């Protein structure tokens, strides 16, 4: 999703802007641009497509100046084009924006009536014109003008701006989209992502919801929604912001798949000691009465992790669990009730719908606790929740989530075990046994990564197909949803995940000899029933790829391809299914030659609803 950078440096900022945009490429974008201000003149360069195109243009028309803004755009209003790319300019103001200005039609009409000429189809273009009018109305009092502009906006925004006549100030505002400030030896910065500031800033300041202000070399002026000055300290740039390379792997996604054993080891070291599981940033889980109900809300892959955890929690803790997609939950007037714990799950912690669910939940039931399972400890979701269970997956750059998903499953297993022990549903010995099971997954995953011959054979079955069906039962039903999502995200093949028992109610009509059916069939979850479903699809000529921990069973030998996984228990089995699902999608995508790390149309962090 869109990335913002603003820089005020001790010398020319063009390279700093470009470097920051490059570090935000992983977020997904389809055009980019920068604008600098030099001796009262704007230098704007924009290009559709990847940053390479922008760099080429900049070689012809440089962008001189010690102050500037840059943007990678993920199109919402209007196609990716030079005109629609940010920054957007009026005579006096240049602005970059993330989010959506919902009342832009009305503002555009008003501004047109006052003589403004628009050149793009974007909602953002109203902003520079609006600010310019506010400046004129307020005799050049820019603080008053900036505040008046914000007062007219509906929707979500993170904004950075430079203004002719103020060559030493970066203007910014945040409502609904993340934004932070940075300070380093060669300048000060505004960015939508801490990763953008790696190598530029050594300290950061998070702009909170509704805040706005201006940043100069001498310091920051920060105000809240009501215009009251806010004092906040700078804090060190989080270590996780230092952008990681591909480490010799051909793609970030492959590197991140390979990091999973280390991530799991890190999680177990952080949270499980001698049979005791402890979450220090979510102390209320240990101290307050157990919740009577748990609501888990997330999007995409994070939602799939929550679906698997529902099986664990309901079976062991025996507390009702509701799981929903954030964009649905926030608009369906949910009945929340007392003693309900909200668990939000998010790799980025900036997903707009998930964040809004958290805020809505807190508004409606301020006495209920909220817990974030999140990979970015400095994110809005993590900071606004009562408790945090950090995923410790490290920066995830590939758009397709892999290691963060496995990390979510791992912490959800520990969360279930800890609460189940508190509830008396599991003994200390039970918990230790399951933790040992999770520890064995580390070695299981290492073995899976060391030998992918099974997955290579299965990949070849996708050479001439148009889609795939994934089937599973119990905790592996959501794994089927996730396997299908991974495949479609990066290979662009249509794929469906289904509960194996539900197949007869419709999708069985799809089955013929051209459809690969990936059946997730570990011994833990109603294997006899999964085997019946397997026979049903085989009888209709499907090409079956089995993910199986009993590969020598007669029924397993009949599959066209078998991917063997180590045997696990009720908690650890889904973790052992992650690598085959991710690797299969990865290898199929590579076979088709897609852009694995930045698949078309997708954004890493979905900061607009
Ligand atoms: O950062 P989040 O976990 O909140 O993101 C949620 C989804 O956007 C994300 O999981 C998405 O589905 C990924 N592309 C999956 O690979």
mmCIF file with all atom_site columns, N, CA, C and O and ligand atoms in Angstrom, residues 298-304 345-352 354 373-374 381 391 396 398-402 404 408 482 485-486 489-490 599 602-606, ligand 1:
data_model
loop_
_atom_site.group_PDB
_atom_site.id
_atom_site.type_symbol
_atom_site.label_atom_id
_atom_site.label_alt_id
_atom_site.label_comp_id
_atom_site.label_asym_id
_atom_site.label_entity_id
_atom_site.label_seq_id
_atom_site.pdbx_PDB_ins_code
_atom_site.Cartn_x
_atom_site.Cartn_y
_atom_site.Cartn_z
_atom_site.occupancy
_atom_site.B_iso_or_equiv
_atom_site.pdbx_formal_charge
_atom_site.auth_seq_id
_atom_site.auth_comp_id
_atom_site.auth_asym_id
_atom_site.auth_atom_id
_atom_site.pdbx_PDB_model_num
ATOM   1   N N  . UNK A 1 298 ? -9.327 -10.451 12.310 1.00 0.00 ? 298 UNK A N  1
ATOM   2   C CA . UNK A 1 298 ? -8.121 -10.231 11.497 1.00 0.00 ? 298 UNK A CA 1
ATOM   3   C C  . UNK A 1 298 ? -8.506 -10.228 10.023 1.00 0.00 ? 298 UNK A C  1
ATOM   4   O O  . UNK A 1 298 ? -9.688 -10.378 9.674  1.00 0.00 ? 298 UNK A O  1
ATOM   5   N N  . UNK A 1 299 ? -7.517 -10.080 9.171  1.00 0.00 ? 299 UNK A N  1
ATOM   6   C CA . UNK A 1 299 ? -7.740 -10.131 7.715  1.00 0.00 ? 299 UNK A CA 1
ATOM   7   C C  . UNK A 1 299 ? -6.777 -11.144 7.092  1.00 0.00 ? 299 UNK A C  1
ATOM   8   O O  . UNK A 1 299 ? -5.678 -11.367 7.614  1.00 0.00 ? 299 UNK A O  1
ATOM   9   N N  . UNK A 1 300 ? -7.188 -11.686 5.967  1.00 0.00 ? 300 UNK A N  1
ATOM   10  C CA . UNK A 1 300 ? -6.298 -12.506 5.136  1.00 0.00 ? 300 UNK A CA 1
ATOM   11  C C  . UNK A 1 300 ? -5.688 -13.673 5.893  1.00 0.00 ? 300 UNK A C  1
ATOM   12  O O  . UNK A 1 300 ? -6.353 -14.426 6.617  1.00 0.00 ? 300 UNK A O  1
ATOM   13  N N  . UNK A 1 301 ? -4.393 -13.794 5.749  1.00 0.00 ? 301 UNK A N  1
ATOM   14  C CA . UNK A 1 301 ? -3.662 -14.895 6.366  1.00 0.00 ? 301 UNK A CA 1
ATOM   15  C C  . UNK A 1 301 ? -3.800 -14.879 7.885  1.00 0.00 ? 301 UNK A C  1
ATOM   16  O O  . UNK A 1 301 ? -3.928 -15.937 8.521  1.00 0.00 ? 301 UNK A O  1
ATOM   17  N N  . UNK A 1 302 ? -3.808 -13.699 8.468  1.00 0.00 ? 302 UNK A N  1
ATOM   18  C CA . UNK A 1 302 ? -3.934 -13.605 9.935  1.00 0.00 ? 302 UNK A CA 1
ATOM   19  C C  . UNK A 1 302 ? -5.286 -14.163 10.380 1.00 0.00 ? 302 UNK A C  1
ATOM   20  O O  . UNK A 1 302 ? -5.403 -14.785 11.441 1.00 0.00 ? 302 UNK A O  1
ATOM   21  N N  . UNK A 1 303 ? -6.296 -13.935 9.562  1.00 0.00 ? 303 UNK A N  1
ATOM   22  C CA . UNK A 1 303 ? -7.628 -14.494 9.855  1.00 0.00 ? 303 UNK A CA 1
ATOM   23  C C  . UNK A 1 303 ? -7.576 -16.027 9.831  1.00 0.00 ? 303 UNK A C  1
ATOM   24  O O  . UNK A 1 303 ? -8.162 -16.701 10.682 1.00 0.00 ? 303 UNK A O  1
ATOM   25  N N  . UNK A 1 304 ? -6.830 -16.557 8.891  1.00 0.00 ? 304 UNK A N  1
ATOM   26  C CA . UNK A 1 304 ? -6.717 -18.025 8.821  1.00 0.00 ? 304 UNK A CA 1
ATOM   27  C C  . UNK A 1 304 ? -6.044 -18.597 10.068 1.00 0.00 ? 304 UNK A C  1
ATOM   28  O O  . UNK A 1 304 ? -6.413 -19.667 10.550 1.00 0.00 ? 304 UNK A O  1
ATOM   29  N N  . UNK A 1 345 ? -5.252 -10.018 15.280 1.00 0.00 ? 345 UNK A N  1
ATOM   30  C CA . UNK A 1 345 ? -4.018 -10.619 14.759 1.00 0.00 ? 345 UNK A CA 1
ATOM   31  C C  . UNK A 1 345 ? -3.595 -9.844  13.527 1.00 0.00 ? 345 UNK A C  1
ATOM   32  O O  . UNK A 1 345 ? -4.419 -9.584  12.645 1.00 0.00 ? 345 UNK A O  1
ATOM   33  N N  . UNK A 1 346 ? -2.306 -9.514  13.471 1.00 0.00 ? 346 UNK A N  1
ATOM   34  C CA . UNK A 1 346 ? -1.838 -8.782  12.308 1.00 0.00 ? 346 UNK A CA 1
ATOM   35  C C  . UNK A 1 346 ? -0.323 -8.844  12.225 1.00 0.00 ? 346 UNK A C  1
ATOM   36  O O  . UNK A 1 346 ? 0.359  -8.624  13.230 1.00 0.00 ? 346 UNK A O  1
ATOM   37  N N  . UNK A 1 347 ? 0.192  -9.127  11.057 1.00 0.00 ? 347 UNK A N  1
ATOM   38  C CA . UNK A 1 347 ? 1.636  -9.059  10.865 1.00 0.00 ? 347 UNK A CA 1
ATOM   39  C C  . UNK A 1 347 ? 2.072  -7.611  11.025 1.00 0.00 ? 347 UNK A C  1
ATOM   40  O O  . UNK A 1 347 ? 2.938  -7.306  11.830 1.00 0.00 ? 347 UNK A O  1
ATOM   41  N N  . UNK A 1 348 ? 1.444  -6.724  10.258 1.00 0.00 ? 348 UNK A N  1
ATOM   42  C CA . UNK A 1 348 ? 1.907  -5.332  10.199 1.00 0.00 ? 348 UNK A CA 1
ATOM   43  C C  . UNK A 1 348 ? 1.453  -4.491  11.386 1.00 0.00 ? 348 UNK A C  1
ATOM   44  O O  . UNK A 1 348 ? 2.131  -3.551  11.776 1.00 0.00 ? 348 UNK A O  1
ATOM   45  N N  . UNK A 1 349 ? 0.280  -4.804  11.901 1.00 0.00 ? 349 UNK A N  1
ATOM   46  C CA . UNK A 1 349 ? -0.293 -3.961  12.956 1.00 0.00 ? 349 UNK A CA 1
ATOM   47  C C  . UNK A 1 349 ? -0.845 -2.653  12.426 1.00 0.00 ? 349 UNK A C  1
ATOM   48  O O  . UNK A 1 349 ? -1.174 -1.749  13.202 1.00 0.00 ? 349 UNK A O  1
ATOM   49  N N  . UNK A 1 350 ? -0.937 -2.504  11.108 1.00 0.00 ? 350 UNK A N  1
ATOM   50  C CA . UNK A 1 350 ? -1.459 -1.266  10.534 1.00 0.00 ? 350 UNK A CA 1
ATOM   51  C C  . UNK A 1 350 ? -2.635 -1.530  9.607  1.00 0.00 ? 350 UNK A C  1
ATOM   52  O O  . UNK A 1 350 ? -3.066 -0.619  8.899  1.00 0.00 ? 350 UNK A O  1
ATOM   53  N N  . UNK A 1 351 ? -3.143 -2.736  9.569  1.00 0.00 ? 351 UNK A N  1
ATOM   54  C CA . UNK A 1 351 ? -4.252 -3.059  8.674  1.00 0.00 ? 351 UNK A CA 1
ATOM   55  C C  . UNK A 1 351 ? -5.494 -2.260  9.110  1.00 0.00 ? 351 UNK A C  1
ATOM   56  O O  . UNK A 1 351 ? -5.950 -2.384  10.251 1.00 0.00 ? 351 UNK A O  1
ATOM   57  N N  . UNK A 1 352 ? -6.002 -1.443  8.189  1.00 0.00 ? 352 UNK A N  1
ATOM   58  C CA . UNK A 1 352 ? -7.015 -0.448  8.564  1.00 0.00 ? 352 UNK A CA 1
ATOM   59  C C  . UNK A 1 352 ? -8.239 -1.087  9.213  1.00 0.00 ? 352 UNK A C  1
ATOM   60  O O  . UNK A 1 352 ? -8.712 -0.622  10.259 1.00 0.00 ? 352 UNK A O  1
ATOM   61  N N  . UNK A 1 354 ? -8.645 -4.000  10.720 1.00 0.00 ? 354 UNK A N  1
ATOM   62  C CA . UNK A 1 354 ? -8.356 -4.636  12.013 1.00 0.00 ? 354 UNK A CA 1
ATOM   63  C C  . UNK A 1 354 ? -8.213 -3.571  13.098 1.00 0.00 ? 354 UNK A C  1
ATOM   64  O O  . UNK A 1 354 ? -8.750 -3.695  14.203 1.00 0.00 ? 354 UNK A O  1
ATOM   65  N N  . UNK A 1 373 ? -1.907 -9.751  18.672 1.00 0.00 ? 373 UNK A N  1
ATOM   66  C CA . UNK A 1 373 ? -0.842 -10.682 18.289 1.00 0.00 ? 373 UNK A CA 1
ATOM   67  C C  . UNK A 1 373 ? -0.213 -10.066 17.053 1.00 0.00 ? 373 UNK A C  1
ATOM   68  O O  . UNK A 1 373 ? -0.844 -10.069 15.986 1.00 0.00 ? 373 UNK A O  1
ATOM   69  N N  . UNK A 1 374 ? 0.952  -9.523  17.187 1.00 0.00 ? 374 UNK A N  1
ATOM   70  C CA . UNK A 1 374 ? 1.435  -8.649  16.124 1.00 0.00 ? 374 UNK A CA 1
ATOM   71  C C  . UNK A 1 374 ? 2.945  -8.769  15.978 1.00 0.00 ? 374 UNK A C  1
ATOM   72  O O  . UNK A 1 374 ? 3.665  -8.976  16.955 1.00 0.00 ? 374 UNK A O  1
ATOM   73  N N  . UNK A 1 381 ? -1.607 -1.015  16.111 1.00 0.00 ? 381 UNK A N  1
ATOM   74  C CA . UNK A 1 381 ? -2.403 -2.065  16.763 1.00 0.00 ? 381 UNK A CA 1
ATOM   75  C C  . UNK A 1 381 ? -1.757 -2.469  18.092 1.00 0.00 ? 381 UNK A C  1
ATOM   76  O O  . UNK A 1 381 ? -2.438 -2.596  19.113 1.00 0.00 ? 381 UNK A O  1
ATOM   77  N N  . UNK A 1 391 ? 5.207  -11.387 17.746 1.00 0.00 ? 391 UNK A N  1
ATOM   78  C CA . UNK A 1 391 ? 5.409  -12.607 16.965 1.00 0.00 ? 391 UNK A CA 1
ATOM   79  C C  . UNK A 1 391 ? 6.887  -12.949 16.761 1.00 0.00 ? 391 UNK A C  1
ATOM   80  O O  . UNK A 1 391 ? 7.214  -14.087 16.410 1.00 0.00 ? 391 UNK A O  1
ATOM   81  N N  . UNK A 1 396 ? 9.025  -8.900  7.707  1.00 0.00 ? 396 UNK A N  1
ATOM   82  C CA . UNK A 1 396 ? 8.531  -9.771  6.622  1.00 0.00 ? 396 UNK A CA 1
ATOM   83  C C  . UNK A 1 396 ? 8.332  -8.879  5.402  1.00 0.00 ? 396 UNK A C  1
ATOM   84  O O  . UNK A 1 396 ? 7.497  -7.984  5.411  1.00 0.00 ? 396 UNK A O  1
ATOM   85  N N  . UNK A 1 398 ? 8.355  -10.105 1.851  1.00 0.00 ? 398 UNK A N  1
ATOM   86  C CA . UNK A 1 398 ? 7.526  -10.728 0.805  1.00 0.00 ? 398 UNK A CA 1
ATOM   87  C C  . UNK A 1 398 ? 6.058  -10.403 1.084  1.00 0.00 ? 398 UNK A C  1
ATOM   88  O O  . UNK A 1 398 ? 5.619  -10.473 2.238  1.00 0.00 ? 398 UNK A O  1
ATOM   89  N N  . UNK A 1 399 ? 5.339  -10.035 0.039  1.00 0.00 ? 399 UNK A N  1
ATOM   90  C CA . UNK A 1 399 ? 3.926  -9.675  0.249  1.00 0.00 ? 399 UNK A CA 1
ATOM   91  C C  . UNK A 1 399 ? 3.145  -10.866 0.801  1.00 0.00 ? 399 UNK A C  1
ATOM   92  O O  . UNK A 1 399 ? 2.274  -10.713 1.657  1.00 0.00 ? 399 UNK A O  1
ATOM   93  N N  . UNK A 1 400 ? 3.460  -12.045 0.335  1.00 0.00 ? 400 UNK A N  1
ATOM   94  C CA . UNK A 1 400 ? 2.753  -13.230 0.832  1.00 0.00 ? 400 UNK A CA 1
ATOM   95  C C  . UNK A 1 400 ? 3.298  -13.583 2.216  1.00 0.00 ? 400 UNK A C  1
ATOM   96  O O  . UNK A 1 400 ? 4.486  -13.850 2.381  1.00 0.00 ? 400 UNK A O  1
ATOM   97  N N  . UNK A 1 401 ? 2.422  -13.559 3.177  1.00 0.00 ? 401 UNK A N  1
ATOM   98  C CA . UNK A 1 401 ? 2.863  -13.801 4.551  1.00 0.00 ? 401 UNK A CA 1
ATOM   99  C C  . UNK A 1 401 ? 3.191  -15.283 4.745  1.00 0.00 ? 401 UNK A C  1
ATOM   100 O O  . UNK A 1 401 ? 2.404  -16.158 4.383  1.00 0.00 ? 401 UNK A O  1
ATOM   101 N N  . UNK A 1 402 ? 4.349  -15.562 5.316  1.00 0.00 ? 402 UNK A N  1
ATOM   102 C CA . UNK A 1 402 ? 4.753  -16.952 5.569  1.00 0.00 ? 402 UNK A CA 1
ATOM   103 C C  . UNK A 1 402 ? 5.184  -17.117 7.022  1.00 0.00 ? 402 UNK A C  1
ATOM   104 O O  . UNK A 1 402 ? 4.483  -17.705 7.832  1.00 0.00 ? 402 UNK A O  1
ATOM   105 N N  . UNK A 1 404 ? 5.316  -14.980 9.402  1.00 0.00 ? 404 UNK A N  1
ATOM   106 C CA . UNK A 1 404 ? 4.445  -14.334 10.400 1.00 0.00 ? 404 UNK A CA 1
ATOM   107 C C  . UNK A 1 404 ? 3.230  -15.215 10.681 1.00 0.00 ? 404 UNK A C  1
ATOM   108 O O  . UNK A 1 404 ? 2.732  -15.264 11.808 1.00 0.00 ? 404 UNK A O  1
ATOM   109 N N  . UNK A 1 408 ? 2.203  -16.729 14.164 1.00 0.00 ? 408 UNK A N  1
ATOM   110 C CA . UNK A 1 408 ? 0.871  -16.550 14.778 1.00 0.00 ? 408 UNK A CA 1
ATOM   111 C C  . UNK A 1 408 ? 0.354  -17.878 15.311 1.00 0.00 ? 408 UNK A C  1
ATOM   112 O O  . UNK A 1 408 ? -0.166 -17.958 16.424 1.00 0.00 ? 408 UNK A O  1
ATOM   113 N N  . UNK A 1 482 ? -5.621 -21.268 3.757  1.00 0.00 ? 482 UNK A N  1
ATOM   114 C CA . UNK A 1 482 ? -4.351 -20.534 3.651  1.00 0.00 ? 482 UNK A CA 1
ATOM   115 C C  . UNK A 1 482 ? -3.520 -21.044 2.464  1.00 0.00 ? 482 UNK A C  1
ATOM   116 O O  . UNK A 1 482 ? -2.908 -20.251 1.748  1.00 0.00 ? 482 UNK A O  1
ATOM   117 N N  . UNK A 1 485 ? -4.965 -19.513 -0.550 1.00 0.00 ? 485 UNK A N  1
ATOM   118 C CA . UNK A 1 485 ? -4.658 -18.070 -0.631 1.00 0.00 ? 485 UNK A CA 1
ATOM   119 C C  . UNK A 1 485 ? -3.214 -17.868 -1.102 1.00 0.00 ? 485 UNK A C  1
ATOM   120 O O  . UNK A 1 485 ? -2.946 -17.026 -1.975 1.00 0.00 ? 485 UNK A O  1
ATOM   121 N N  . UNK A 1 486 ? -2.279 -18.656 -0.537 1.00 0.00 ? 486 UNK A N  1
ATOM   122 C CA . UNK A 1 486 ? -0.864 -18.507 -0.940 1.00 0.00 ? 486 UNK A CA 1
ATOM   123 C C  . UNK A 1 486 ? -0.727 -18.740 -2.438 1.00 0.00 ? 486 UNK A C  1
ATOM   124 O O  . UNK A 1 486 ? -0.064 -17.991 -3.131 1.00 0.00 ? 486 UNK A O  1
ATOM   125 N N  . UNK A 1 489 ? -2.331 -15.858 -4.526 1.00 0.00 ? 489 UNK A N  1
ATOM   126 C CA . UNK A 1 489 ? -1.616 -14.583 -4.405 1.00 0.00 ? 489 UNK A CA 1
ATOM   127 C C  . UNK A 1 489 ? -0.403 -14.513 -5.309 1.00 0.00 ? 489 UNK A C  1
ATOM   128 O O  . UNK A 1 489 ? -0.163 -13.484 -5.931 1.00 0.00 ? 489 UNK A O  1
ATOM   129 N N  . UNK A 1 490 ? 0.364  -15.581 -5.364 1.00 0.00 ? 490 UNK A N  1
ATOM   130 C CA . UNK A 1 490 ? 1.653  -15.438 -6.053 1.00 0.00 ? 490 UNK A CA 1
ATOM   131 C C  . UNK A 1 490 ? 1.722  -16.163 -7.390 1.00 0.00 ? 490 UNK A C  1
ATOM   132 O O  . UNK A 1 490 ? 2.595  -15.860 -8.200 1.00 0.00 ? 490 UNK A O  1
ATOM   133 N N  . UNK A 1 599 ? 3.615  -9.501  -5.852 1.00 0.00 ? 599 UNK A N  1
ATOM   134 C CA . UNK A 1 599 ? 2.642  -9.929  -6.847 1.00 0.00 ? 599 UNK A CA 1
ATOM   135 C C  . UNK A 1 599 ? 1.707  -8.790  -7.245 1.00 0.00 ? 599 UNK A C  1
ATOM   136 O O  . UNK A 1 599 ? 1.481  -7.862  -6.469 1.00 0.00 ? 599 UNK A O  1
ATOM   137 N N  . UNK A 1 602 ? -1.279 -6.461  -5.313 1.00 0.00 ? 602 UNK A N  1
ATOM   138 C CA . UNK A 1 602 ? -1.303 -6.685  -3.861 1.00 0.00 ? 602 UNK A CA 1
ATOM   139 C C  . UNK A 1 602 ? -0.431 -5.682  -3.116 1.00 0.00 ? 602 UNK A C  1
ATOM   140 O O  . UNK A 1 602 ? 0.558  -5.197  -3.644 1.00 0.00 ? 602 UNK A O  1
ATOM   141 N N  . UNK A 1 603 ? -0.829 -5.423  -1.885 1.00 0.00 ? 603 UNK A N  1
ATOM   142 C CA . UNK A 1 603 ? -0.035 -4.563  -1.008 1.00 0.00 ? 603 UNK A CA 1
ATOM   143 C C  . UNK A 1 603 ? 0.305  -5.352  0.239  1.00 0.00 ? 603 UNK A C  1
ATOM   144 O O  . UNK A 1 603 ? -0.480 -6.181  0.686  1.00 0.00 ? 603 UNK A O  1
ATOM   145 N N  . UNK A 1 604 ? 1.452  -5.091  0.807  1.00 0.00 ? 604 UNK A N  1
ATOM   146 C CA . UNK A 1 604 ? 1.860  -5.812  2.009  1.00 0.00 ? 604 UNK A CA 1
ATOM   147 C C  . UNK A 1 604 ? 1.049  -5.359  3.218  1.00 0.00 ? 604 UNK A C  1
ATOM   148 O O  . UNK A 1 604 ? 0.649  -6.162  4.045  1.00 0.00 ? 604 UNK A O  1
ATOM   149 N N  . UNK A 1 605 ? 0.845  -4.059  3.292  1.00 0.00 ? 605 UNK A N  1
ATOM   150 C CA . UNK A 1 605 ? 0.184  -3.537  4.476  1.00 0.00 ? 605 UNK A CA 1
ATOM   151 C C  . UNK A 1 605 ? -1.035 -2.747  3.997  1.00 0.00 ? 605 UNK A C  1
ATOM   152 O O  . UNK A 1 605 ? -0.884 -1.734  3.319  1.00 0.00 ? 605 UNK A O  1
ATOM   153 N N  . UNK A 1 606 ? -2.221 -3.246  4.315  1.00 0.00 ? 606 UNK A N  1
ATOM   154 C CA . UNK A 1 606 ? -3.437 -2.667  3.720  1.00 0.00 ? 606 UNK A CA 1
ATOM   155 C C  . UNK A 1 606 ? -3.966 -1.588  4.666  1.00 0.00 ? 606 UNK A C  1
ATOM   156 O O  . UNK A 1 606 ? -4.789 -1.846  5.538  1.00 0.00 ? 606 UNK A O  1
HETATM 157 O O1 . LIG B 2 .   ? -0.598 -7.259  8.312  1.00 0.00 ? 1   LIG B O1 1
HETATM 158 P P1 . LIG B 2 .   ? -1.816 -8.139  8.441  1.00 0.00 ? 1   LIG B P1 1
HETATM 159 O O2 . LIG B 2 .   ? -1.507 -9.470  8.987  1.00 0.00 ? 1   LIG B O2 1
HETATM 160 O O3 . LIG B 2 .   ? -2.918 -7.452  9.208  1.00 0.00 ? 1   LIG B O3 1
HETATM 161 O O4 . LIG B 2 .   ? -2.333 -8.317  6.975  1.00 0.00 ? 1   LIG B O4 1
HETATM 162 C C1 . LIG B 2 .   ? -3.516 -9.013  6.705  1.00 0.00 ? 1   LIG B C1 1
HETATM 163 C C2 . LIG B 2 .   ? -3.593 -9.405  5.264  1.00 0.00 ? 1   LIG B C2 1
HETATM 164 O O5 . LIG B 2 .   ? -3.574 -8.276  4.438  1.00 0.00 ? 1   LIG B O5 1
HETATM 165 C C3 . LIG B 2 .   ? -2.447 -10.334 4.864  1.00 0.00 ? 1   LIG B C3 1
HETATM 166 O O6 . LIG B 2 .   ? -2.396 -11.466 5.669  1.00 0.00 ? 1   LIG B O6 1
HETATM 167 C C4 . LIG B 2 .   ? -2.603 -10.756 3.403  1.00 0.00 ? 1   LIG B C4 1
HETATM 168 O O7 . LIG B 2 .   ? -3.690 -11.608 3.270  1.00 0.00 ? 1   LIG B O7 1
HETATM 169 C C5 . LIG B 2 .   ? -1.294 -11.377 2.919  1.00 0.00 ? 1   LIG B C5 1
HETATM 170 N N1 . LIG B 2 .   ? -1.005 -10.952 1.596  1.00 0.00 ? 1   LIG B N1 1
HETATM 171 C C6 . LIG B 2 .   ? -1.317 -12.859 2.948  1.00 0.00 ? 1   LIG B C6 1
HETATM 172 O O8 . LIG B 2 .   ? -0.227 -13.453 2.355  1.00 0.00 ? 1   LIG B O8 1
#
